[in-house]
Amino acid sequence: MKKSLTVRDIVIAGVLGAVAILLGVTRLGYIPVPTAAGNATIMHIPAIIGGIMQGPVVGLIVGAIFGISSFLNATVPLFKDPLVAILPRLFIGVVAWLVYSGLRRKNEYLAIAVSAFLGTLTNTILVLTMAVLRHYLTAGVAWTVGLTNGIPEAIVGTIVTLAVVLGWKQIGKNKKSKISEDL
């Protein structure tokens, strides 16, 4: 694991953080669904990509930007609480990095897919757990939201992350992209 942030890490964290902010401010990151949650989200994907591509610190930074954006743009009391909106999001990219690091030597495609899936579930499970602990939701409602929103979000997150990371790294081709030369 790297000991300090490089200029590349800071730039990538900034770009992915900007994408997370853009998805939040424009509401493109929230997909309306007829469930108790009201919206499915893809805003966690930049944090997952940051964790996979640059490591846990970048994943944590992008997750923090996502959480702060969610907190500042909150339209429901649940996300006006920083323990629900920000704290759980810090772990998205970190979990994605841990899973990716553990699996990448066995199979790159599998490592990316599983880390994206589990990174998404990290967001869902930790946010819903905090919502229950902070008495915003009952456990039954949290389970319903987790099943109806969490699984579809994890599938979408896996597909989008695979497309972005495989394209970024140009896996399956003989030549890497210029932005992934130092990986």
mmCIF file with all atom_site columns, C-alpha atoms in Angstrom:
data_model
loop_
_atom_site.group_PDB
_atom_site.id
_atom_site.type_symbol
_atom_site.label_atom_id
_atom_site.label_alt_id
_atom_site.label_comp_id
_atom_site.label_asym_id
_atom_site.label_entity_id
_atom_site.label_seq_id
_atom_site.pdbx_PDB_ins_code
_atom_site.Cartn_x
_atom_site.Cartn_y
_atom_site.Cartn_z
_atom_site.occupancy
_atom_site.B_iso_or_equiv
_atom_site.pdbx_formal_charge
_atom_site.auth_seq_id
_atom_site.auth_comp_id
_atom_site.auth_asym_id
_atom_site.auth_atom_id
_atom_site.pdbx_PDB_model_num
ATOM 1   C CA . MET A 1 1   ? 0.000   0.000   0.000   1.00 0.00 ? 1   MET A CA 1
ATOM 2   C CA . LYS A 1 2   ? 1.197   3.501   -0.845  1.00 0.00 ? 2   LYS A CA 1
ATOM 3   C CA . LYS A 1 3   ? 2.366   5.698   1.995   1.00 0.00 ? 3   LYS A CA 1
ATOM 4   C CA . SER A 1 4   ? 1.398   9.084   0.546   1.00 0.00 ? 4   SER A CA 1
ATOM 5   C CA . LEU A 1 5   ? -0.911  10.633  -2.003  1.00 0.00 ? 5   LEU A CA 1
ATOM 6   C CA . THR A 1 6   ? 0.553   11.330  -5.411  1.00 0.00 ? 6   THR A CA 1
ATOM 7   C CA . VAL A 1 7   ? -0.468  14.164  -7.692  1.00 0.00 ? 7   VAL A CA 1
ATOM 8   C CA . ARG A 1 8   ? -2.264  11.531  -9.789  1.00 0.00 ? 8   ARG A CA 1
ATOM 9   C CA . ASP A 1 9   ? -4.236  10.374  -6.727  1.00 0.00 ? 9   ASP A CA 1
ATOM 10  C CA . ILE A 1 10  ? -5.309  13.920  -5.922  1.00 0.00 ? 10  ILE A CA 1
ATOM 11  C CA . VAL A 1 11  ? -6.330  14.651  -9.514  1.00 0.00 ? 11  VAL A CA 1
ATOM 12  C CA . ILE A 1 12  ? -8.304  11.422  -9.866  1.00 0.00 ? 12  ILE A CA 1
ATOM 13  C CA . ALA A 1 13  ? -9.983  11.978  -6.487  1.00 0.00 ? 13  ALA A CA 1
ATOM 14  C CA . GLY A 1 14  ? -10.907 15.487  -7.621  1.00 0.00 ? 14  GLY A CA 1
ATOM 15  C CA . VAL A 1 15  ? -12.307 14.341  -10.960 1.00 0.00 ? 15  VAL A CA 1
ATOM 16  C CA . LEU A 1 16  ? -14.301 11.469  -9.460  1.00 0.00 ? 16  LEU A CA 1
ATOM 17  C CA . GLY A 1 17  ? -15.461 13.757  -6.636  1.00 0.00 ? 17  GLY A CA 1
ATOM 18  C CA . ALA A 1 18  ? -16.633 16.266  -9.242  1.00 0.00 ? 18  ALA A CA 1
ATOM 19  C CA . VAL A 1 19  ? -18.554 13.498  -11.004 1.00 0.00 ? 19  VAL A CA 1
ATOM 20  C CA . ALA A 1 20  ? -20.208 12.558  -7.692  1.00 0.00 ? 20  ALA A CA 1
ATOM 21  C CA . ILE A 1 21  ? -21.139 16.214  -7.067  1.00 0.00 ? 21  ILE A CA 1
ATOM 22  C CA . LEU A 1 22  ? -22.467 16.589  -10.617 1.00 0.00 ? 22  LEU A CA 1
ATOM 23  C CA . LEU A 1 23  ? -24.604 13.467  -10.226 1.00 0.00 ? 23  LEU A CA 1
ATOM 24  C CA . GLY A 1 24  ? -26.011 14.864  -6.974  1.00 0.00 ? 24  GLY A CA 1
ATOM 25  C CA . VAL A 1 25  ? -26.585 18.480  -7.973  1.00 0.00 ? 25  VAL A CA 1
ATOM 26  C CA . THR A 1 26  ? -28.201 17.629  -11.308 1.00 0.00 ? 26  THR A CA 1
ATOM 27  C CA . ARG A 1 27  ? -30.131 14.751  -9.694  1.00 0.00 ? 27  ARG A CA 1
ATOM 28  C CA . LEU A 1 28  ? -28.825 12.473  -12.480 1.00 0.00 ? 28  LEU A CA 1
ATOM 29  C CA . GLY A 1 29  ? -27.434 10.233  -9.762  1.00 0.00 ? 29  GLY A CA 1
ATOM 30  C CA . TYR A 1 30  ? -30.895 9.545   -8.356  1.00 0.00 ? 30  TYR A CA 1
ATOM 31  C CA . ILE A 1 31  ? -33.179 7.285   -10.309 1.00 0.00 ? 31  ILE A CA 1
ATOM 32  C CA . PRO A 1 32  ? -36.831 7.611   -9.202  1.00 0.00 ? 32  PRO A CA 1
ATOM 33  C CA . VAL A 1 33  ? -38.316 4.251   -8.242  1.00 0.00 ? 33  VAL A CA 1
ATOM 34  C CA . PRO A 1 34  ? -41.709 3.393   -6.723  1.00 0.00 ? 34  PRO A CA 1
ATOM 35  C CA . THR A 1 35  ? -40.343 1.997   -3.456  1.00 0.00 ? 35  THR A CA 1
ATOM 36  C CA . ALA A 1 36  ? -40.084 3.155   0.137   1.00 0.00 ? 36  ALA A CA 1
ATOM 37  C CA . ALA A 1 37  ? -36.712 4.777   -0.630  1.00 0.00 ? 37  ALA A CA 1
ATOM 38  C CA . GLY A 1 38  ? -38.110 6.827   -3.497  1.00 0.00 ? 38  GLY A CA 1
ATOM 39  C CA . ASN A 1 39  ? -34.805 6.818   -5.381  1.00 0.00 ? 39  ASN A CA 1
ATOM 40  C CA . ALA A 1 40  ? -32.156 4.362   -6.454  1.00 0.00 ? 40  ALA A CA 1
ATOM 41  C CA . THR A 1 41  ? -28.703 5.875   -6.703  1.00 0.00 ? 41  THR A CA 1
ATOM 42  C CA . ILE A 1 42  ? -25.599 5.524   -8.835  1.00 0.00 ? 42  ILE A CA 1
ATOM 43  C CA . MET A 1 43  ? -23.712 8.197   -6.901  1.00 0.00 ? 43  MET A CA 1
ATOM 44  C CA . HIS A 1 44  ? -21.581 5.616   -5.093  1.00 0.00 ? 44  HIS A CA 1
ATOM 45  C CA . ILE A 1 45  ? -19.948 4.417   -8.323  1.00 0.00 ? 45  ILE A CA 1
ATOM 46  C CA . PRO A 1 46  ? -17.204 7.110   -8.433  1.00 0.00 ? 46  PRO A CA 1
ATOM 47  C CA . ALA A 1 47  ? -16.096 6.075   -4.916  1.00 0.00 ? 47  ALA A CA 1
ATOM 48  C CA . ILE A 1 48  ? -15.909 2.434   -6.021  1.00 0.00 ? 48  ILE A CA 1
ATOM 49  C CA . ILE A 1 49  ? -13.928 3.362   -9.129  1.00 0.00 ? 49  ILE A CA 1
ATOM 50  C CA . GLY A 1 50  ? -11.591 5.517   -7.031  1.00 0.00 ? 50  GLY A CA 1
ATOM 51  C CA . GLY A 1 51  ? -10.968 2.635   -4.630  1.00 0.00 ? 51  GLY A CA 1
ATOM 52  C CA . ILE A 1 52  ? -10.319 0.124   -7.399  1.00 0.00 ? 52  ILE A CA 1
ATOM 53  C CA . MET A 1 53  ? -8.145  2.377   -9.545  1.00 0.00 ? 53  MET A CA 1
ATOM 54  C CA . GLN A 1 54  ? -6.164  4.326   -6.935  1.00 0.00 ? 54  GLN A CA 1
ATOM 55  C CA . GLY A 1 55  ? -6.575  2.653   -3.577  1.00 0.00 ? 55  GLY A CA 1
ATOM 56  C CA . PRO A 1 56  ? -8.350  3.121   -0.253  1.00 0.00 ? 56  PRO A CA 1
ATOM 57  C CA . VAL A 1 57  ? -7.421  6.747   0.399   1.00 0.00 ? 57  VAL A CA 1
ATOM 58  C CA . VAL A 1 58  ? -8.790  7.957   -2.947  1.00 0.00 ? 58  VAL A CA 1
ATOM 59  C CA . GLY A 1 59  ? -11.878 5.758   -2.443  1.00 0.00 ? 59  GLY A CA 1
ATOM 60  C CA . LEU A 1 60  ? -12.358 7.297   1.009   1.00 0.00 ? 60  LEU A CA 1
ATOM 61  C CA . ILE A 1 61  ? -11.932 10.865  -0.317  1.00 0.00 ? 61  ILE A CA 1
ATOM 62  C CA . VAL A 1 62  ? -14.443 10.340  -3.145  1.00 0.00 ? 62  VAL A CA 1
ATOM 63  C CA . GLY A 1 63  ? -16.832 8.629   -0.718  1.00 0.00 ? 63  GLY A CA 1
ATOM 64  C CA . ALA A 1 64  ? -16.531 11.636  1.608   1.00 0.00 ? 64  ALA A CA 1
ATOM 65  C CA . ILE A 1 65  ? -17.312 14.003  -1.266  1.00 0.00 ? 65  ILE A CA 1
ATOM 66  C CA . PHE A 1 66  ? -20.352 11.865  -2.130  1.00 0.00 ? 66  PHE A CA 1
ATOM 67  C CA . GLY A 1 67  ? -21.504 11.875  1.490   1.00 0.00 ? 67  GLY A CA 1
ATOM 68  C CA . ILE A 1 68  ? -21.038 15.620  1.942   1.00 0.00 ? 68  ILE A CA 1
ATOM 69  C CA . SER A 1 69  ? -22.873 16.270  -1.328  1.00 0.00 ? 69  SER A CA 1
ATOM 70  C CA . SER A 1 70  ? -25.702 14.003  -0.173  1.00 0.00 ? 70  SER A CA 1
ATOM 71  C CA . PHE A 1 71  ? -25.820 15.825  3.174   1.00 0.00 ? 71  PHE A CA 1
ATOM 72  C CA . LEU A 1 72  ? -25.827 19.308  1.626   1.00 0.00 ? 72  LEU A CA 1
ATOM 73  C CA . ASN A 1 73  ? -28.473 18.418  -0.975  1.00 0.00 ? 73  ASN A CA 1
ATOM 74  C CA . ALA A 1 74  ? -30.689 16.437  1.413   1.00 0.00 ? 74  ALA A CA 1
ATOM 75  C CA . THR A 1 75  ? -34.415 16.662  0.793   1.00 0.00 ? 75  THR A CA 1
ATOM 76  C CA . VAL A 1 76  ? -35.452 14.269  3.583   1.00 0.00 ? 76  VAL A CA 1
ATOM 77  C CA . PRO A 1 77  ? -34.537 14.357  7.301   1.00 0.00 ? 77  PRO A CA 1
ATOM 78  C CA . LEU A 1 78  ? -32.752 11.005  7.050   1.00 0.00 ? 78  LEU A CA 1
ATOM 79  C CA . PHE A 1 79  ? -29.949 12.481  4.935   1.00 0.00 ? 79  PHE A CA 1
ATOM 80  C CA . LYS A 1 80  ? -29.757 15.734  6.897   1.00 0.00 ? 80  LYS A CA 1
ATOM 81  C CA . ASP A 1 81  ? -27.999 13.679  9.570   1.00 0.00 ? 81  ASP A CA 1
ATOM 82  C CA . PRO A 1 82  ? -24.234 13.474  8.883   1.00 0.00 ? 82  PRO A CA 1
ATOM 83  C CA . LEU A 1 83  ? -24.020 10.086  10.620  1.00 0.00 ? 83  LEU A CA 1
ATOM 84  C CA . VAL A 1 84  ? -26.355 8.704   7.952   1.00 0.00 ? 84  VAL A CA 1
ATOM 85  C CA . ALA A 1 85  ? -25.352 10.808  4.946   1.00 0.00 ? 85  ALA A CA 1
ATOM 86  C CA . ILE A 1 86  ? -21.574 11.014  5.333   1.00 0.00 ? 86  ILE A CA 1
ATOM 87  C CA . LEU A 1 87  ? -20.133 8.355   7.677   1.00 0.00 ? 87  LEU A CA 1
ATOM 88  C CA . PRO A 1 88  ? -21.282 5.225   5.772   1.00 0.00 ? 88  PRO A CA 1
ATOM 89  C CA . ARG A 1 89  ? -20.060 6.619   2.445   1.00 0.00 ? 89  ARG A CA 1
ATOM 90  C CA . LEU A 1 90  ? -16.468 6.745   3.711   1.00 0.00 ? 90  LEU A CA 1
ATOM 91  C CA . PHE A 1 91  ? -16.291 2.958   3.531   1.00 0.00 ? 91  PHE A CA 1
ATOM 92  C CA . ILE A 1 92  ? -17.519 2.407   -0.057  1.00 0.00 ? 92  ILE A CA 1
ATOM 93  C CA . GLY A 1 93  ? -14.179 2.861   -1.820  1.00 0.00 ? 93  GLY A CA 1
ATOM 94  C CA . VAL A 1 94  ? -12.235 1.258   1.022   1.00 0.00 ? 94  VAL A CA 1
ATOM 95  C CA . VAL A 1 95  ? -14.297 -1.955  0.828   1.00 0.00 ? 95  VAL A CA 1
ATOM 96  C CA . ALA A 1 96  ? -14.068 -1.921  -2.982  1.00 0.00 ? 96  ALA A CA 1
ATOM 97  C CA . TRP A 1 97  ? -10.266 -1.643  -2.735  1.00 0.00 ? 97  TRP A CA 1
ATOM 98  C CA . LEU A 1 98  ? -9.995  -4.430  -0.144  1.00 0.00 ? 98  LEU A CA 1
ATOM 99  C CA . VAL A 1 99  ? -12.059 -6.829  -2.256  1.00 0.00 ? 99  VAL A CA 1
ATOM 100 C CA . TYR A 1 100 ? -10.291 -5.861  -5.486  1.00 0.00 ? 100 TYR A CA 1
ATOM 101 C CA . SER A 1 101 ? -6.853  -6.241  -3.880  1.00 0.00 ? 101 SER A CA 1
ATOM 102 C CA . GLY A 1 102 ? -7.751  -9.667  -2.584  1.00 0.00 ? 102 GLY A CA 1
ATOM 103 C CA . LEU A 1 103 ? -9.119  -10.994 -5.878  1.00 0.00 ? 103 LEU A CA 1
ATOM 104 C CA . ARG A 1 104 ? -7.211  -9.263  -8.676  1.00 0.00 ? 104 ARG A CA 1
ATOM 105 C CA . ARG A 1 105 ? -4.435  -11.851 -8.919  1.00 0.00 ? 105 ARG A CA 1
ATOM 106 C CA . LYS A 1 106 ? -6.970  -14.627 -9.452  1.00 0.00 ? 106 LYS A CA 1
ATOM 107 C CA . ASN A 1 107 ? -9.125  -12.903 -12.088 1.00 0.00 ? 107 ASN A CA 1
ATOM 108 C CA . GLU A 1 108 ? -9.238  -9.190  -12.971 1.00 0.00 ? 108 GLU A CA 1
ATOM 109 C CA . TYR A 1 109 ? -12.820 -9.234  -14.294 1.00 0.00 ? 109 TYR A CA 1
ATOM 110 C CA . LEU A 1 110 ? -14.109 -11.082 -11.252 1.00 0.00 ? 110 LEU A CA 1
ATOM 111 C CA . ALA A 1 111 ? -12.182 -8.767  -8.911  1.00 0.00 ? 111 ALA A CA 1
ATOM 112 C CA . ILE A 1 112 ? -13.737 -5.652  -10.465 1.00 0.00 ? 112 ILE A CA 1
ATOM 113 C CA . ALA A 1 113 ? -17.252 -7.115  -10.533 1.00 0.00 ? 113 ALA A CA 1
ATOM 114 C CA . VAL A 1 114 ? -17.211 -8.420  -6.958  1.00 0.00 ? 114 VAL A CA 1
ATOM 115 C CA . SER A 1 115 ? -15.638 -5.243  -5.583  1.00 0.00 ? 115 SER A CA 1
ATOM 116 C CA . ALA A 1 116 ? -18.279 -3.122  -7.359  1.00 0.00 ? 116 ALA A CA 1
ATOM 117 C CA . PHE A 1 117 ? -21.100 -5.331  -6.092  1.00 0.00 ? 117 PHE A CA 1
ATOM 118 C CA . LEU A 1 118 ? -19.827 -5.347  -2.504  1.00 0.00 ? 118 LEU A CA 1
ATOM 119 C CA . GLY A 1 119 ? -18.928 -1.640  -2.603  1.00 0.00 ? 119 GLY A CA 1
ATOM 120 C CA . THR A 1 120 ? -22.533 -0.903  -3.560  1.00 0.00 ? 120 THR A CA 1
ATOM 121 C CA . LEU A 1 121 ? -23.880 -3.170  -0.841  1.00 0.00 ? 121 LEU A CA 1
ATOM 122 C CA . THR A 1 122 ? -21.568 -1.417  1.643   1.00 0.00 ? 122 THR A CA 1
ATOM 123 C CA . ASN A 1 123 ? -23.338 1.849   0.827   1.00 0.00 ? 123 ASN A CA 1
ATOM 124 C CA . THR A 1 124 ? -26.798 0.299   1.133   1.00 0.00 ? 124 THR A CA 1
ATOM 125 C CA . ILE A 1 125 ? -26.173 -1.729  4.279   1.00 0.00 ? 125 ILE A CA 1
ATOM 126 C CA . LEU A 1 126 ? -24.315 0.967   6.219   1.00 0.00 ? 126 LEU A CA 1
ATOM 127 C CA . VAL A 1 127 ? -26.748 3.765   5.326   1.00 0.00 ? 127 VAL A CA 1
ATOM 128 C CA . LEU A 1 128 ? -29.761 1.642   6.248   1.00 0.00 ? 128 LEU A CA 1
ATOM 129 C CA . THR A 1 129 ? -28.106 0.406   9.439   1.00 0.00 ? 129 THR A CA 1
ATOM 130 C CA . MET A 1 130 ? -27.384 3.989   10.519  1.00 0.00 ? 130 MET A CA 1
ATOM 131 C CA . ALA A 1 131 ? -30.949 5.000   9.589   1.00 0.00 ? 131 ALA A CA 1
ATOM 132 C CA . VAL A 1 132 ? -32.295 2.260   11.873  1.00 0.00 ? 132 VAL A CA 1
ATOM 133 C CA . LEU A 1 133 ? -29.837 3.067   14.697  1.00 0.00 ? 133 LEU A CA 1
ATOM 134 C CA . ARG A 1 134 ? -30.747 6.772   14.468  1.00 0.00 ? 134 ARG A CA 1
ATOM 135 C CA . HIS A 1 135 ? -34.492 5.881   14.475  1.00 0.00 ? 135 HIS A CA 1
ATOM 136 C CA . TYR A 1 136 ? -35.322 7.251   11.016  1.00 0.00 ? 136 TYR A CA 1
ATOM 137 C CA . LEU A 1 137 ? -36.487 3.850   9.766   1.00 0.00 ? 137 LEU A CA 1
ATOM 138 C CA . THR A 1 138 ? -37.760 0.681   11.347  1.00 0.00 ? 138 THR A CA 1
ATOM 139 C CA . ALA A 1 139 ? -35.823 -2.512  10.724  1.00 0.00 ? 139 ALA A CA 1
ATOM 140 C CA . GLY A 1 140 ? -38.659 -3.829  8.549   1.00 0.00 ? 140 GLY A CA 1
ATOM 141 C CA . VAL A 1 141 ? -38.638 -0.783  6.294   1.00 0.00 ? 141 VAL A CA 1
ATOM 142 C CA . ALA A 1 142 ? -34.838 -0.929  6.067   1.00 0.00 ? 142 ALA A CA 1
ATOM 143 C CA . TRP A 1 143 ? -34.982 -4.595  4.980   1.00 0.00 ? 143 TRP A CA 1
ATOM 144 C CA . THR A 1 144 ? -37.605 -3.759  2.347   1.00 0.00 ? 144 THR A CA 1
ATOM 145 C CA . VAL A 1 145 ? -35.545 -0.857  0.999   1.00 0.00 ? 145 VAL A CA 1
ATOM 146 C CA . GLY A 1 146 ? -32.395 -2.967  1.089   1.00 0.00 ? 146 GLY A CA 1
ATOM 147 C CA . LEU A 1 147 ? -33.966 -5.741  -0.948  1.00 0.00 ? 147 LEU A CA 1
ATOM 148 C CA . THR A 1 148 ? -35.945 -3.608  -3.398  1.00 0.00 ? 148 THR A CA 1
ATOM 149 C CA . ASN A 1 149 ? -33.277 -0.962  -3.981  1.00 0.00 ? 149 ASN A CA 1
ATOM 150 C CA . GLY A 1 150 ? -29.991 -2.474  -2.799  1.00 0.00 ? 150 GLY A CA 1
ATOM 151 C CA . ILE A 1 151 ? -29.863 -5.489  -5.089  1.00 0.00 ? 151 ILE A CA 1
ATOM 152 C CA . PRO A 1 152 ? -30.815 -3.587  -8.289  1.00 0.00 ? 152 PRO A CA 1
ATOM 153 C CA . GLU A 1 153 ? -28.346 -0.809  -7.357  1.00 0.00 ? 153 GLU A CA 1
ATOM 154 C CA . ALA A 1 154 ? -25.614 -3.413  -6.854  1.00 0.00 ? 154 ALA A CA 1
ATOM 155 C CA . ILE A 1 155 ? -26.313 -4.934  -10.266 1.00 0.00 ? 155 ILE A CA 1
ATOM 156 C CA . VAL A 1 156 ? -26.294 -1.550  -12.010 1.00 0.00 ? 156 VAL A CA 1
ATOM 157 C CA . GLY A 1 157 ? -23.204 -0.500  -10.042 1.00 0.00 ? 157 GLY A CA 1
ATOM 158 C CA . THR A 1 158 ? -21.397 -3.657  -11.108 1.00 0.00 ? 158 THR A CA 1
ATOM 159 C CA . ILE A 1 159 ? -22.216 -3.180  -14.794 1.00 0.00 ? 159 ILE A CA 1
ATOM 160 C CA . VAL A 1 160 ? -21.250 0.506   -14.869 1.00 0.00 ? 160 VAL A CA 1
ATOM 161 C CA . THR A 1 161 ? -18.070 -0.034  -12.840 1.00 0.00 ? 161 THR A CA 1
ATOM 162 C CA . LEU A 1 162 ? -16.983 -2.931  -15.046 1.00 0.00 ? 162 LEU A CA 1
ATOM 163 C CA . ALA A 1 163 ? -17.498 -0.815  -18.167 1.00 0.00 ? 163 ALA A CA 1
ATOM 164 C CA . VAL A 1 164 ? -15.604 2.184   -16.798 1.00 0.00 ? 164 VAL A CA 1
ATOM 165 C CA . VAL A 1 165 ? -12.690 0.338   -15.170 1.00 0.00 ? 165 VAL A CA 1
ATOM 166 C CA . LEU A 1 166 ? -12.196 -2.116  -18.037 1.00 0.00 ? 166 LEU A CA 1
ATOM 167 C CA . GLY A 1 167 ? -12.243 0.794   -20.481 1.00 0.00 ? 167 GLY A CA 1
ATOM 168 C CA . TRP A 1 168 ? -9.885  2.816   -18.300 1.00 0.00 ? 168 TRP A CA 1
ATOM 169 C CA . LYS A 1 169 ? -7.424  -0.028  -17.952 1.00 0.00 ? 169 LYS A CA 1
ATOM 170 C CA . GLN A 1 170 ? -8.189  -1.350  -21.441 1.00 0.00 ? 170 GLN A CA 1
ATOM 171 C CA . ILE A 1 171 ? -8.194  -4.872  -20.084 1.00 0.00 ? 171 ILE A CA 1
ATOM 172 C CA . GLY A 1 172 ? -8.260  -7.472  -22.820 1.00 0.00 ? 172 GLY A CA 1
ATOM 173 C CA . LYS A 1 173 ? -6.232  -5.328  -25.198 1.00 0.00 ? 173 LYS A CA 1
ATOM 174 C CA . ASN A 1 174 ? -2.493  -5.423  -25.695 1.00 0.00 ? 174 ASN A CA 1
ATOM 175 C CA . LYS A 1 175 ? -1.958  -1.738  -24.956 1.00 0.00 ? 175 LYS A CA 1
ATOM 176 C CA . LYS A 1 176 ? -2.911  0.149   -21.810 1.00 0.00 ? 176 LYS A CA 1
ATOM 177 C CA . SER A 1 177 ? -4.399  3.618   -21.983 1.00 0.00 ? 177 SER A CA 1
ATOM 178 C CA . LYS A 1 178 ? -2.136  6.565   -21.257 1.00 0.00 ? 178 LYS A CA 1
ATOM 179 C CA . ILE A 1 179 ? -3.971  7.346   -18.013 1.00 0.00 ? 179 ILE A CA 1
ATOM 180 C CA . SER A 1 180 ? -3.262  3.881   -16.629 1.00 0.00 ? 180 SER A CA 1
ATOM 181 C CA . GLU A 1 181 ? 0.421   3.679   -17.539 1.00 0.00 ? 181 GLU A CA 1
ATOM 182 C CA . ASP A 1 182 ? 1.670   3.898   -13.980 1.00 0.00 ? 182 ASP A CA 1
ATOM 183 C CA . LEU A 1 183 ? -0.616  1.154   -12.648 1.00 0.00 ? 183 LEU A CA 1
#
